[in-house]
Each structure stands twice: as C-alpha cells, then as structure tokens.
Short mmCIF file of C-alpha atoms in Angstrom, two decimals:
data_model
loop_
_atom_site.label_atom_id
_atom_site.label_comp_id
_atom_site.label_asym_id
_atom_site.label_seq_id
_atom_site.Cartn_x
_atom_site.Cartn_y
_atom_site.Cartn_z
CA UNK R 1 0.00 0.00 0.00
CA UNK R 2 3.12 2.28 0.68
CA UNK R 3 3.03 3.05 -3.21
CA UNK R 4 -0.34 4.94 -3.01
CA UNK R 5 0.56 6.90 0.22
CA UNK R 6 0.42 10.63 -0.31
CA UNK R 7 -0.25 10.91 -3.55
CA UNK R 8 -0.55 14.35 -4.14
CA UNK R 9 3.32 14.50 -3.85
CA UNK R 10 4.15 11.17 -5.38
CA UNK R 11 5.35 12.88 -8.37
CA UNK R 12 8.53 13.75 -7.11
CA UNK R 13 10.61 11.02 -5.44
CA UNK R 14 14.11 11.83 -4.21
CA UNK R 15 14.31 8.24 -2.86
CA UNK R 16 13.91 6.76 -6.70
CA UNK R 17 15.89 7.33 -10.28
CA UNK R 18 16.06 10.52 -11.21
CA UNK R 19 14.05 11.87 -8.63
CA UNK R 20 11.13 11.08 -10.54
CA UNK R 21 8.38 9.08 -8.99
CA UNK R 22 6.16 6.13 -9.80
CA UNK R 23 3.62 6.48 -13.21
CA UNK R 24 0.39 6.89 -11.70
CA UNK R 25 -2.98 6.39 -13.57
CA UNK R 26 -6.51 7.55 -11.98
CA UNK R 27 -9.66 5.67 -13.07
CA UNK R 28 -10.27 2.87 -15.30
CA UNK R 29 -9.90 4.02 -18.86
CA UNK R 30 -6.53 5.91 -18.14
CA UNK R 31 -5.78 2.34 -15.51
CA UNK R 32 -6.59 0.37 -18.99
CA UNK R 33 -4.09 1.58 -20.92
CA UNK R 34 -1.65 1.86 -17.94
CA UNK R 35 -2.21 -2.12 -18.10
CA UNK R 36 -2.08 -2.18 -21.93
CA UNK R 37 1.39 -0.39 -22.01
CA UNK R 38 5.00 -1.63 -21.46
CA UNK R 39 5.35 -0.07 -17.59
CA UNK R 40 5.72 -2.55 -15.15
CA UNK R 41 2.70 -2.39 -13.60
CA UNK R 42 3.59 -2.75 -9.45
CA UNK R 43 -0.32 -2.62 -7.84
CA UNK R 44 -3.93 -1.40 -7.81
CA UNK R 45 -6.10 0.16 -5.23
CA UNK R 46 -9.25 1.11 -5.72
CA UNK R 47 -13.10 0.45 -4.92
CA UNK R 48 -15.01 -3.24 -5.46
CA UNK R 49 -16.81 -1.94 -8.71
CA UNK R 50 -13.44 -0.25 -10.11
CA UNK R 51 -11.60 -3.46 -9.60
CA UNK R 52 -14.40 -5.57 -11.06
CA UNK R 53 -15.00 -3.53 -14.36
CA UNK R 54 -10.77 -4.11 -15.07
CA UNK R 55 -11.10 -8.04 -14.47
CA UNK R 56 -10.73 -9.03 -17.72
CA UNK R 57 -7.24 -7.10 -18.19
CA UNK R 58 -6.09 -7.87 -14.69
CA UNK R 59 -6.62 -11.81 -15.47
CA UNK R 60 -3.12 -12.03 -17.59
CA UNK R 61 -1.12 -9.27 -15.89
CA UNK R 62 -0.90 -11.11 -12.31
CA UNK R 63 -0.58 -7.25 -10.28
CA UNK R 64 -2.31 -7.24 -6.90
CA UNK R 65 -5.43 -5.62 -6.76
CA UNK R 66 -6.80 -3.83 -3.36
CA UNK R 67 -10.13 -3.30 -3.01
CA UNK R 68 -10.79 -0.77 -0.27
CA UNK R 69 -13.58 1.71 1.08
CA UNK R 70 -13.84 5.02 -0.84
CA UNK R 71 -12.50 6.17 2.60
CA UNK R 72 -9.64 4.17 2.91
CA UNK R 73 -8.43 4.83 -0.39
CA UNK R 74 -8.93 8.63 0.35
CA UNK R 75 -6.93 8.24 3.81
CA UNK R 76 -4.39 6.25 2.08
CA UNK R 77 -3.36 9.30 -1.26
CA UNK R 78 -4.16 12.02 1.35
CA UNK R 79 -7.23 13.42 -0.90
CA UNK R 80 -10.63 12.09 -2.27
CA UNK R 81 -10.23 10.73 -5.70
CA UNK R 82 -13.67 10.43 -7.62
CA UNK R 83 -12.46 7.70 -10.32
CA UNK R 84 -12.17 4.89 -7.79
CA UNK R 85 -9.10 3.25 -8.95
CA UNK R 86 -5.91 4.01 -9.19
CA UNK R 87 -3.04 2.00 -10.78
CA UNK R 88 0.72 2.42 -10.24
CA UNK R 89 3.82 1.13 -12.41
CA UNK R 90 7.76 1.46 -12.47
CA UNK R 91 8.84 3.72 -15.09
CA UNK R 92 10.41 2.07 -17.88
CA UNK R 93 13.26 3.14 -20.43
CA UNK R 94 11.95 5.38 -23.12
CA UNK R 95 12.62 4.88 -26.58
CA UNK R 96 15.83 6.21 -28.55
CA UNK R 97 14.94 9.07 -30.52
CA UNK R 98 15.93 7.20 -33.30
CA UNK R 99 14.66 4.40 -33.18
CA UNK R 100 11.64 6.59 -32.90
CA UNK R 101 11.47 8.89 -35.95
CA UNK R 102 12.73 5.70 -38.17
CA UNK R 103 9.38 4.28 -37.49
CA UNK R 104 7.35 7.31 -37.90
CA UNK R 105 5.67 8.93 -40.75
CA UNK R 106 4.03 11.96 -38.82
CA UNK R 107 6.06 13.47 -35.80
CA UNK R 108 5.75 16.17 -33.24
CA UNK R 109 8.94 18.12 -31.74
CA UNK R 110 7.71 20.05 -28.61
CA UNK R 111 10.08 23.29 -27.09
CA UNK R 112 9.26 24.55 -23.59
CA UNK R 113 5.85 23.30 -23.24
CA UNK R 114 6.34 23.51 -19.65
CA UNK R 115 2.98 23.30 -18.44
CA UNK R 116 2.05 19.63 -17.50
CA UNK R 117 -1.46 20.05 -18.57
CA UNK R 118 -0.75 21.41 -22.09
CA UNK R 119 1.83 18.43 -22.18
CA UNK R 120 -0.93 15.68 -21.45
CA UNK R 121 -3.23 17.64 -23.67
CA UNK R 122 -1.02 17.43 -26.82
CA UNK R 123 -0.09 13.92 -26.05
CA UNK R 124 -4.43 13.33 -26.75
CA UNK R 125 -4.95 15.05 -29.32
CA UNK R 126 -1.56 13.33 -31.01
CA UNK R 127 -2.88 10.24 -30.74
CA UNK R 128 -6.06 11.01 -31.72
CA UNK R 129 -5.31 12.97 -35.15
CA UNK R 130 -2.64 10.04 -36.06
CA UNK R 131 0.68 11.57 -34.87
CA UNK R 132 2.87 8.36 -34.24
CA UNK R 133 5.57 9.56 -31.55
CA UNK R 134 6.73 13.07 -29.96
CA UNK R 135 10.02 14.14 -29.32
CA UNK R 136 10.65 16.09 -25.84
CA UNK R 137 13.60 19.13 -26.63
CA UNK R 138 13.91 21.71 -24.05
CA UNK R 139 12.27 22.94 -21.00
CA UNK R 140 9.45 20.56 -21.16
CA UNK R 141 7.36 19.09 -18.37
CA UNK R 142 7.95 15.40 -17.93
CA UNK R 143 4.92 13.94 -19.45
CA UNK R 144 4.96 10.71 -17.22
CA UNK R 145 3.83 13.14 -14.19
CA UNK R 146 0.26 11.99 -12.68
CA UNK R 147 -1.65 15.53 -13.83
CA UNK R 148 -0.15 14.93 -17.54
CA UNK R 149 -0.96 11.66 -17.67
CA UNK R 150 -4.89 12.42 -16.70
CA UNK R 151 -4.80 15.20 -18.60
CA UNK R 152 -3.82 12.64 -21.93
CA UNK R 153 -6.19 10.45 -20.85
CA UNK R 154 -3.61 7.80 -20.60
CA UNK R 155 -2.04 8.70 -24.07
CA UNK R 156 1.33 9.45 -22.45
CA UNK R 157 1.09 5.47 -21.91
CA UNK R 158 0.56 5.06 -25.58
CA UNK R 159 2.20 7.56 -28.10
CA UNK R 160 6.05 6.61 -27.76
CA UNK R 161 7.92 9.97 -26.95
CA UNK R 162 12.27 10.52 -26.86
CA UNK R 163 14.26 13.28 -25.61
CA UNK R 164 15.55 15.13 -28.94
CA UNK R 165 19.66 16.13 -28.36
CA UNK R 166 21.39 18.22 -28.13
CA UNK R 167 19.28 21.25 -29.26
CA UNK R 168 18.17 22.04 -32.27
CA UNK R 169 21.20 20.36 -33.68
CA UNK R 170 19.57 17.35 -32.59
CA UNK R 171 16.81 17.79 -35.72
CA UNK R 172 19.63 16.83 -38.30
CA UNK R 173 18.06 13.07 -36.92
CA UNK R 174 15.36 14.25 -38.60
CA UNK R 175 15.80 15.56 -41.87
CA UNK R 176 18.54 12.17 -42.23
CA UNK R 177 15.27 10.11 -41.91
CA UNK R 178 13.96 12.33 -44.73
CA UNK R 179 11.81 14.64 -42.31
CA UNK R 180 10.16 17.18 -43.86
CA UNK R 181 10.28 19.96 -40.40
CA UNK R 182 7.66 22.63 -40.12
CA UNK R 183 7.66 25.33 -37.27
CA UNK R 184 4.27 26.30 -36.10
CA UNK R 185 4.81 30.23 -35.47
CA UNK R 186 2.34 33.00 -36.05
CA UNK R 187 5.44 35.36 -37.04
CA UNK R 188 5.37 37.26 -40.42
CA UNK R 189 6.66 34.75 -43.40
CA UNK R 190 5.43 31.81 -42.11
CA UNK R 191 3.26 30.25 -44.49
CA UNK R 192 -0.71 29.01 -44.60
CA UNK R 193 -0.85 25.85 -42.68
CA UNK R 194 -2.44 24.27 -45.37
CA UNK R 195 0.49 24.44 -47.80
CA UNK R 196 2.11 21.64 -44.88
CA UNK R 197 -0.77 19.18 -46.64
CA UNK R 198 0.90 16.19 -47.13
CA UNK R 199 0.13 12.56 -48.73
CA UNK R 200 -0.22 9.89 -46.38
CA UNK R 201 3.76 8.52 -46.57
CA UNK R 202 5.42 11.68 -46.20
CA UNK R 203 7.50 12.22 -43.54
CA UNK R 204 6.83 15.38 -42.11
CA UNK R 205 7.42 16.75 -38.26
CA UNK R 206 5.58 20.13 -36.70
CA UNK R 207 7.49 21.83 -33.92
CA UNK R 208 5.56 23.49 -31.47
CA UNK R 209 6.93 26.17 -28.70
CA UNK R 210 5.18 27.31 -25.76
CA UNK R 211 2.12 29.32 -25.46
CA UNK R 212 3.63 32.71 -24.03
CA UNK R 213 7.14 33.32 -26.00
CA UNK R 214 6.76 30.68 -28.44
CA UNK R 215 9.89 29.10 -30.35
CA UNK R 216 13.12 30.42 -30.05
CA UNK R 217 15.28 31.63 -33.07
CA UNK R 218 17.27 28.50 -32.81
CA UNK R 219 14.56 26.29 -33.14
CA UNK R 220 12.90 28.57 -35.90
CA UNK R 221 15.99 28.60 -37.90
CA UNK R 222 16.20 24.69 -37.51
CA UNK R 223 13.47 23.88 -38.93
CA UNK R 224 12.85 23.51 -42.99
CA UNK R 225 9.68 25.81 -43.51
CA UNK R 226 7.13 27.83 -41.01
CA UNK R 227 3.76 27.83 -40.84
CA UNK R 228 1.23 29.82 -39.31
CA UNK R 229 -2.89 29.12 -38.33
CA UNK R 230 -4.74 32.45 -39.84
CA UNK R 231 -6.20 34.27 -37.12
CA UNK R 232 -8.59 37.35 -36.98
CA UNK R 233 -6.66 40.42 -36.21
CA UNK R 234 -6.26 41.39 -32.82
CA UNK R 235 -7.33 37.79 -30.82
CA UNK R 236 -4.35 35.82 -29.02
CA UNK R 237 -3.33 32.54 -30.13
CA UNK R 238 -4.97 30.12 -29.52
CA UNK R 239 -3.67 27.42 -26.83
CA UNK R 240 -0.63 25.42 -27.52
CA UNK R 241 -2.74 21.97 -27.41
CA UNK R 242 -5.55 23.71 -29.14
CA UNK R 243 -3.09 24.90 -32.10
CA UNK R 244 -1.22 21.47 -32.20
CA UNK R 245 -4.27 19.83 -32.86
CA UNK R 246 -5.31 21.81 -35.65
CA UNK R 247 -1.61 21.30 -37.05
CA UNK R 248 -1.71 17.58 -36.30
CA UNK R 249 -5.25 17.73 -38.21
CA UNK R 250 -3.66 18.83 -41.45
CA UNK R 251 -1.04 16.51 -41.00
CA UNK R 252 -3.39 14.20 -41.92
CA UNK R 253 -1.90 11.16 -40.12
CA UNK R 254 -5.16 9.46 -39.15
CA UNK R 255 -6.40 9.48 -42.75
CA UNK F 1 -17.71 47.81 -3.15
CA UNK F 2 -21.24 45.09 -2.51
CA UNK F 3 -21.40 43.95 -6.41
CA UNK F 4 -17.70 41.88 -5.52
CA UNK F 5 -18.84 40.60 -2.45
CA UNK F 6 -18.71 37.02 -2.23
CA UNK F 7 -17.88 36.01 -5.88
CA UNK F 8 -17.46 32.18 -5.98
CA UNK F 9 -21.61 32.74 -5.70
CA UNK F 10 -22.12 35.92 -7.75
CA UNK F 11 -22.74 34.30 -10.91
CA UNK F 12 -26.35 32.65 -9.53
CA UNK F 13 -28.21 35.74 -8.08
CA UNK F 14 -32.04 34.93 -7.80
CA UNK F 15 -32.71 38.78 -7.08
CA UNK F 16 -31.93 39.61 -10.07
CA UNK F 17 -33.46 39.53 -13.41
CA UNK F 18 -33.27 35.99 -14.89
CA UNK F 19 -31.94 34.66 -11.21
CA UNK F 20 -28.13 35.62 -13.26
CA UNK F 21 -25.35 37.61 -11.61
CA UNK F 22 -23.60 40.24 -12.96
CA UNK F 23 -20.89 39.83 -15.43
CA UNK F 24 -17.62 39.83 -14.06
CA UNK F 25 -14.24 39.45 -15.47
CA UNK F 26 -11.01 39.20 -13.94
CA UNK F 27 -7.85 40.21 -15.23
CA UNK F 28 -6.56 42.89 -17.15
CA UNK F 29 -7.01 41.26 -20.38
CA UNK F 30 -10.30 40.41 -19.87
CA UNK F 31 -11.68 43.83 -18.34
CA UNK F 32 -9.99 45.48 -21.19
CA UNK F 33 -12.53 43.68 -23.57
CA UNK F 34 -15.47 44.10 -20.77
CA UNK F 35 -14.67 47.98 -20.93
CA UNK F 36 -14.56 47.86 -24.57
CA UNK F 37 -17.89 45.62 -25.00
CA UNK F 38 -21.39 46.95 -24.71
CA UNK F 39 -21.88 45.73 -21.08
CA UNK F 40 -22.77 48.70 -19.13
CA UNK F 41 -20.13 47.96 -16.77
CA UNK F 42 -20.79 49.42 -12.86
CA UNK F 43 -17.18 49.23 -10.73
CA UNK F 44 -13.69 48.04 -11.17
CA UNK F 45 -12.16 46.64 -8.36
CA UNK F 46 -8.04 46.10 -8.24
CA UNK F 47 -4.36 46.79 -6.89
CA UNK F 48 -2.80 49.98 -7.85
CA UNK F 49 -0.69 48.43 -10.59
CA UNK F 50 -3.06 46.74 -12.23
CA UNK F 51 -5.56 49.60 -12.15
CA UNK F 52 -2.72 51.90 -13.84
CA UNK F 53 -2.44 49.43 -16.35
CA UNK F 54 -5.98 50.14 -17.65
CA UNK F 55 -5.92 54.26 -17.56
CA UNK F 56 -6.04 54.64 -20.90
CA UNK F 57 -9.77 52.46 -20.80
CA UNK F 58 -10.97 53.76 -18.17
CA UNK F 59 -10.55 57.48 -19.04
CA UNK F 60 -13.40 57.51 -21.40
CA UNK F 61 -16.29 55.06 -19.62
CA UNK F 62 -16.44 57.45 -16.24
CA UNK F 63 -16.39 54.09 -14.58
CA UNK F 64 -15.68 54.22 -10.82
CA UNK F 65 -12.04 52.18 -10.02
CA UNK F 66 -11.62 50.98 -6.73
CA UNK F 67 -7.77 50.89 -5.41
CA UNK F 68 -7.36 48.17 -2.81
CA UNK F 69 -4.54 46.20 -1.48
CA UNK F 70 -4.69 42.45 -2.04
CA UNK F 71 -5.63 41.46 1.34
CA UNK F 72 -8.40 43.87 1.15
CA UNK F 73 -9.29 42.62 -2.25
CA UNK F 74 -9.17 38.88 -0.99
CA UNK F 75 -11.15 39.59 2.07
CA UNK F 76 -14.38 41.09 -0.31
CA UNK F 77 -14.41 38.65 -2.84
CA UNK F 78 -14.00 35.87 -0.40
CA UNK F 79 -10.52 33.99 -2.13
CA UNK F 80 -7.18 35.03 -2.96
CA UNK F 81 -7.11 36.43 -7.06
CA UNK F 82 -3.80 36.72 -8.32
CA UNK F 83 -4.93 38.33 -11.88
CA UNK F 84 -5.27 41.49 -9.27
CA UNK F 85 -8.40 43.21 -10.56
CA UNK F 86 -11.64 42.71 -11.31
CA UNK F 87 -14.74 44.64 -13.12
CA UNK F 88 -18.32 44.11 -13.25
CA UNK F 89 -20.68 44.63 -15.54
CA UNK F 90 -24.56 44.48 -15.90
CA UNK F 91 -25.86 42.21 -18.19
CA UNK F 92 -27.25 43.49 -21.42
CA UNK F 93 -29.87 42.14 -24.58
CA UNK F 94 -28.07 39.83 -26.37
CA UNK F 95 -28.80 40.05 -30.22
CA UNK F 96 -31.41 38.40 -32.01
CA UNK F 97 -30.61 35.30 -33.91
CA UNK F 98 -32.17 36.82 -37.33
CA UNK F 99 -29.55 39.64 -37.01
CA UNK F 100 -27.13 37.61 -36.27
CA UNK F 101 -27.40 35.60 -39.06
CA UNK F 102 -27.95 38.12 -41.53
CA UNK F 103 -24.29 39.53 -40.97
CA UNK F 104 -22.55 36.44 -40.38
CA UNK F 105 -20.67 34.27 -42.70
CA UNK F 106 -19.41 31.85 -40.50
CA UNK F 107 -21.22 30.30 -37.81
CA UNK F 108 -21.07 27.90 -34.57
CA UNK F 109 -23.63 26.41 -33.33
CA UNK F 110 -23.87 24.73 -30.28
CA UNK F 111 -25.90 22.09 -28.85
CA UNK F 112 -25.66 20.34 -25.28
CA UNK F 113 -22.24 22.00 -24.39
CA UNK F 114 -23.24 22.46 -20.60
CA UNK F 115 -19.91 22.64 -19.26
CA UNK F 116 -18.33 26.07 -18.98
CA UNK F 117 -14.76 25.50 -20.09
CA UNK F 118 -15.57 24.30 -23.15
CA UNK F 119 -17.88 26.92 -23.39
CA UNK F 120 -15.25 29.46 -22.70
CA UNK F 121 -12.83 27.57 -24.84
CA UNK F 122 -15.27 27.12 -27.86
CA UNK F 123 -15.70 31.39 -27.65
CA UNK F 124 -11.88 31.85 -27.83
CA UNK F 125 -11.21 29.64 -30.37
CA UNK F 126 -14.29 30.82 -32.60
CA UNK F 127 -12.82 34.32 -31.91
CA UNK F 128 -8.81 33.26 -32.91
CA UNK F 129 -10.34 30.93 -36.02
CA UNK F 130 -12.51 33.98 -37.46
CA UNK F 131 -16.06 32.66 -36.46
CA UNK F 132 -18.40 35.73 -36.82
CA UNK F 133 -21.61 34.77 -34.04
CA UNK F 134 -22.29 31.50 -32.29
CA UNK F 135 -25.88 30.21 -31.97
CA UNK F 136 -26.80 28.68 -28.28
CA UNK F 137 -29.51 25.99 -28.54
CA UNK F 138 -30.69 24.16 -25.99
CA UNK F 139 -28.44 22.24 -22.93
CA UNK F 140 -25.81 24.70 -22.92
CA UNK F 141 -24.30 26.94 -20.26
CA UNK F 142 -24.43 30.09 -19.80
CA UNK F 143 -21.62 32.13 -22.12
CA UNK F 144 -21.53 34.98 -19.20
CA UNK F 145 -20.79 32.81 -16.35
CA UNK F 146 -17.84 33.63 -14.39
CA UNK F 147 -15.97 30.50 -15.49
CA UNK F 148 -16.65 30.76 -19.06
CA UNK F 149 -16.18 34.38 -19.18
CA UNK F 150 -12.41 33.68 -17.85
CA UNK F 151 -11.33 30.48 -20.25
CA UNK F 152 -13.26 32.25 -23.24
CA UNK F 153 -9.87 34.83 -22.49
CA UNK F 154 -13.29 37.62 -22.66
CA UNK F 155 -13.97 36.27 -25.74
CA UNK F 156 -17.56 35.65 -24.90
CA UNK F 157 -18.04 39.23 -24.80
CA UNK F 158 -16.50 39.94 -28.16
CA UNK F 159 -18.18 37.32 -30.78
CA UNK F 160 -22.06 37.88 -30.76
CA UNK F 161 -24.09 35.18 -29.52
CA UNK F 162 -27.99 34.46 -29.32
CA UNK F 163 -30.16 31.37 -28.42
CA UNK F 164 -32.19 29.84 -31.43
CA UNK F 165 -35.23 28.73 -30.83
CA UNK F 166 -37.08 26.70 -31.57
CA UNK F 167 -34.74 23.38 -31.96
CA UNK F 168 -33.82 21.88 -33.81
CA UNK F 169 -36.42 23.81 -36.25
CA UNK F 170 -34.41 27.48 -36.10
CA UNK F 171 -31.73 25.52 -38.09
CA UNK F 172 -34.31 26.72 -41.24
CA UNK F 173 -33.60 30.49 -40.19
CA UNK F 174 -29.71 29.46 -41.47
CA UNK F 175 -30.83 27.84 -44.73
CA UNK F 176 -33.44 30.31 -45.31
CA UNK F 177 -30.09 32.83 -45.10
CA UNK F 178 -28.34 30.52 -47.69
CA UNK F 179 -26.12 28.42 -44.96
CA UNK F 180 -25.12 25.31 -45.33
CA UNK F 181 -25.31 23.24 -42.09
CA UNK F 182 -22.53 20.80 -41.44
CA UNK F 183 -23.50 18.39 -38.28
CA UNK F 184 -19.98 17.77 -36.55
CA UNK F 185 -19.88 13.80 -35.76
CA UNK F 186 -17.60 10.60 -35.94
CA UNK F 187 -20.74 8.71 -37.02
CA UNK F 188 -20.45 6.63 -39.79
CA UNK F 189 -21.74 7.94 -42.82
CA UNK F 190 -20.18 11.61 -42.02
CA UNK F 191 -17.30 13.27 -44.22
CA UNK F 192 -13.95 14.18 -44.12
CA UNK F 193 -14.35 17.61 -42.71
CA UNK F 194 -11.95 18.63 -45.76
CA UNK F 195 -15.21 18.36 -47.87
CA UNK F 196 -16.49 21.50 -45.95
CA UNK F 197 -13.30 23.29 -47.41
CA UNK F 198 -15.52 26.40 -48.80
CA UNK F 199 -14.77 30.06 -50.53
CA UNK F 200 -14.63 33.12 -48.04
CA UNK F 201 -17.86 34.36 -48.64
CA UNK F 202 -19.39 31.47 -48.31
CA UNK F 203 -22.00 30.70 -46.07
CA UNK F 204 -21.71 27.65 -43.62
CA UNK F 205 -22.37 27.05 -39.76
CA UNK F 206 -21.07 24.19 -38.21
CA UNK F 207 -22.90 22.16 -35.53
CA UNK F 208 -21.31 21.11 -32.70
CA UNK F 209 -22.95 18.72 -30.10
CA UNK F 210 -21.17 17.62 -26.34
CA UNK F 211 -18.46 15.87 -25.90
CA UNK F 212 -20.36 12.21 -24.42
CA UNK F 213 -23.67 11.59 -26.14
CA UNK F 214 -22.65 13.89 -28.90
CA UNK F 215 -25.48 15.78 -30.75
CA UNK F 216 -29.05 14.01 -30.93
CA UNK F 217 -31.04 12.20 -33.75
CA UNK F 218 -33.02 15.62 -33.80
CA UNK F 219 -30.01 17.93 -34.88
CA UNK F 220 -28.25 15.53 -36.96
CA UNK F 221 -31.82 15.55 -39.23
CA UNK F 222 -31.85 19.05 -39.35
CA UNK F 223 -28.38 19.57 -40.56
CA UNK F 224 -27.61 19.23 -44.43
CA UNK F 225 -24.89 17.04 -43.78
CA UNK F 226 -22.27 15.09 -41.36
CA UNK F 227 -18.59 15.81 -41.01
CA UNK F 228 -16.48 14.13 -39.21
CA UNK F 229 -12.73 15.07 -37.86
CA UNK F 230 -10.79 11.67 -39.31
CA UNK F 231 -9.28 10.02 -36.40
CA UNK F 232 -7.16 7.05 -35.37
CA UNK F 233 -8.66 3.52 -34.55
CA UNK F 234 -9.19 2.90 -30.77
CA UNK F 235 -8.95 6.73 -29.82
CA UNK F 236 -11.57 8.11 -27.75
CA UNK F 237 -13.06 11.98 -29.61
CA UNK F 238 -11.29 14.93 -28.55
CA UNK F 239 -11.96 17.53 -26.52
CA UNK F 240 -15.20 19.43 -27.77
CA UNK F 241 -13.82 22.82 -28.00
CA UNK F 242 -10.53 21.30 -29.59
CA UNK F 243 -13.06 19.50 -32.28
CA UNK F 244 -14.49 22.55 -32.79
CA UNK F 245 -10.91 24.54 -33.21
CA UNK F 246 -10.67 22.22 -36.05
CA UNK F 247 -13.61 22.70 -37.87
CA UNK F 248 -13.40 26.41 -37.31
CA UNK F 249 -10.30 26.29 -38.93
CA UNK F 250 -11.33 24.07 -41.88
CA UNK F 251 -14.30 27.13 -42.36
CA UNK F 252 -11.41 29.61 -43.14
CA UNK F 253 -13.22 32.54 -41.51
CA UNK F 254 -10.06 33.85 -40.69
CA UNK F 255 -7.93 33.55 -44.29
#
C-alpha cells in the first residue's frame, strides 16, 4: 500500500531514479491503458466496482489488486479521488529518438511546453489525429507526471515519446530520416498551414513552442519551412494543445 | 464595493433579473474587452498596478475604479485572485438570432455543451479561427458565467451570440439565409471535414454537439450534412472545443 501513500506528492521522489516518482494512472480508462502499455505495472487500489469492471485485463497481468472503502483509499493518497481506482507502475526506459522517428511517418517536436497540462493535452490530441511519436527538446514538463498523464487520458502510456539532443542540432536526426520539419509560429513569413498538406507517406514533423514566448530563433531557424494558423486580427493565439491539434489535423496522419 | 462581495456565488443571483449575476471578469485582459464591449459595466475593483495598467480604458467610460490592497481585495471577494483586478458589468440584450445571421458568414452552433470550459474555450477559439456569431440551442451553459467568461480569455463578450429557438427547427432560419449546415460527428456515414473546405464568402455554420452523447437524432436531421474530424482507430473523440478549433479552422473565416 506504501506506493499509493500521499499521492498528491508522489510525483517527485528523491528516494527513486532521477528523482522522478512512480507512473500513476486515476480511473479505469486511463488504468486500462496503464495495463495495456509496457510499464511494469507494481499494484492497484481502488473500490469493489473499479476493480471488477478491469477483471478481464487484470486476469493475464498477475498485479495485486486492493479493493478498499472510498474512505480508505482517500486516507491512504491524502485526498478524495472520484475515479475509484488508481493504478501504479515502475517507469520504464523510453525509446531512442531514433529508433523513434525511423518508425514514424508523422512526428511532433515540442520546445518549452512547460505546463504539465498542455503536455498531457497534446499527447491526446496526437494520438487522436494520427501523430505516431513526440520528441521532448527543451524545458518541457515530464509527461509521465500523474496531472499529464490524466490530462492525456492515458495517451502518455501510448504515443512513444524521446528526448531530442542536443538542441536544435539534434533535428539533423530528422531531416537524415527524410523529415520534412515545419515550425508552427504565427510570425510574419510563415506560411498558410495548409500548404504543410501532405500525402499519407510523407514524412513530415511540426514543432511546437510554448504558449507565451513561443519558439526560439534556434529552433525557428532549424526547422525547414514555417507555418502559421490564420487568425482574426487582434485575438491571441490560440492554446498550444488547441493549435497542435489543428496542425496535427492537417497533417493528416489518421487518414 | 457590494457587487464583488462574495464572488465564488455571484454568478447565480435569484434577485436579479433571470436569477443571473452580474458579469464579471477578472484580469486585465479580460476587463480590457469588458470595458470595450457593450456591457454597461458598474465598478472596477483592483491593486494599484493593475488599475494603472488600464488608464487609458478607463478614461473615457467614467467608470468608478476601486484601489485596494490584495488582502483587502481577498477579504471582499472571499478567495485570494492573483490576476489582481476585477470589473463588473450588468448584463445586457443579447442580439437576435435573425440579425445575427444576416451579418454572419461563419457560424457555430452549439448544442448540449453544458460545461463552462468548453464553453469558454469554444468562444476563444471561434474568436482566434474567425467565427463571426455562435448560436446557443438548448443544454448549454451560460456564455456569461464567471468561469466561461475567464477560459473564453473575454472572448464571450467579443463574438455575438444568441439562443435559437425553436430546436432543432431554427436551423431553417440558417438555410433560409443561404447556410449550409454541417452536423460535426464521428458517425459513420459523415465526411472528411476537408469536404467542408468552402470560398470566403461562403455561407456555412457548423454544428457542434457535447463531448459524451454527442449531438441528438433531432439535430443531426436538421443539418444538411455530417462531417467528421478523421481520427485514429481505438482513440476516444477529442476535446469538444478542440473538435471545434478544427472545424473552425477548416471554415477559413479567418484567411
């Protein structure tokens, strides 16, 4: 039980690798895929009807299972969870990046998106539009931390992600593995999104920066073309995971 | 100083018309676009610097600005803000659907979106994407609810909005204005939502249901036709307000 204690501040482990703490998935679809995926898997705790509707996956993955009160799960993490189950794995050793983008067709290449709900966001709306991995550069959040991975709705379990370095040099990888790389910047001289329309085997990447100051010259001046979402004059951009989507959308991946 | 009193509860006030608060935004993006929208607004409410920030506003609306320190400002409104000022506003007539139509050329409309971040987020990305008015039918929130009036970024007091009634019938008030109807959906059946691709001037409204049961039998008859957001196998939807981004920018309002 020691695993689910405090959760609120199981994030950050001093006591484990890195520092970082255990992968932690809240309720049964984001649980699901937390069984589905390659993280070793250490123990569940949650309520009897939680624990019942996961049988069926639980059957082949032999993890223990505690079925508790609402209240003793809610004395145990330190807060009152409304999901009812909660699942929690090792972490487990990410891909290489290029072992990564050798597999891919449609990539995305994220710069300071340092906010851990933006993170989880892009990671579900990547796997939803088709994007088949992300690559982590700078002054990211770590997307394995519990409010990204409820935020992705467990897609952090499923859309492979790398670190990409060093930085930007480390986008050569890209272009080697025929990478078409598009920066997504509203700045003057970036093009209509639309011209990034690709057919379904082309290899292209879209690098998004953070919401506030966006990509930084490096990064712009990396990348092979830039391309811009037209806005009405005088609204702020949209939100990071909002604008990714729309970028992963033309992308066309999932077509 | 009484209209800031106690504002987790100000949006539900049953003494007043309708049983709806006031309209309040907080922030000084967002009371920048309450001073410069038609809301009659009553009082600001803020810390020096923030109140400075918005001189240049407040010269011409003769609206009384309230300097407090934080404590002070915490101790009305009953919780700590850390945007650091706040102004209300009266509510006002919204427009009539008819006129709203008749100058629009691209339209949301919105069916069973009852929660008020995606609310919110639908109005700021209809705003950024270059939606002209967004049609309220029934089972949504309420645009000028505190909540949705901060994740809109004020955005709900910017693009015009009215309810059509009745539903799904006041669809026929669009296609007696020459719109074309496009019923957002993964249903089978639907579209690629490239096939909406249409000419500036062109009229179309997009209907967008919420995000569970998705838009009912009733709506999806009414529209012309279904267009669906091509996704990958096994992926639950995306958010609403992110499917909507999408379409929005698949309209071209804003090229």
């Amino acid at each position: 039980m020691d695993d689910f204690r405090n959760l609120s501040t199981a994030d950050r482990r001093p006591d484990r690798p890195g520092g970082r703490g255990f992968v932690i998935a809240e309720g049964t679809v984001v649980v699901r895929r937390l069984l589905e995926s390659a993280y070793p898997v250490r123990a569940l705790l949650g309520v009897q009807r939680r624990i019942e509707e996961l049988t069926e996956e639980l059957a082949p993955a032999e993890v223990p299972a505690y079925v508790t009160p609402a209240e003793t799960m809610a004395d145990v993490v330190g807060f009152h969870l409304n999901r009812g189950v909660l699942a929690v794995a090792d972490r487990a050793p990410q891909p290489d990046a290029r072992e990564l983008v050798a597999r891919a067709r449609k990539l995305a290449v994220l710069e300071g998106v340092g906010d851990h709900e933006n993170l989880g966001s892009i990671f579900r709306n990547a796997a939803a539009l088709g994007i088949d991995g992300v690559l982590i550069g700078p002054g990211c959040a770590d997307p394995l931390y519990r409010r990204s991975v409820r935020v992705s709705m467990g897609n952090v379990l499923r859309v492979p992600f790398a670190r990409l370095e060093p930085w930007p040099d480390g986008l050569g990888l890209l272009r080697d593995h025929g990478f078409r790389v598009a920066a997504l910047t509203p700045r003057p001289g970036s093009v209509d999104l639309r011209e990034l329309r690709a057919p379904a085997l082309e290899r292209v990447a879209v690098l998004v920066g953070s919401e506030g100051p966006g990509l930084t010259e490096e990064a712009l001046a990396a990348a092979d073309l830039a391309v811009r979402i037209p806005m009405a004059e005088g609204v702020d951009s949209l939100n990071v995971a909002t604008a990714a989507a729309v970028a992963f959308y033309e992308l066309g991946g999932a077509r």
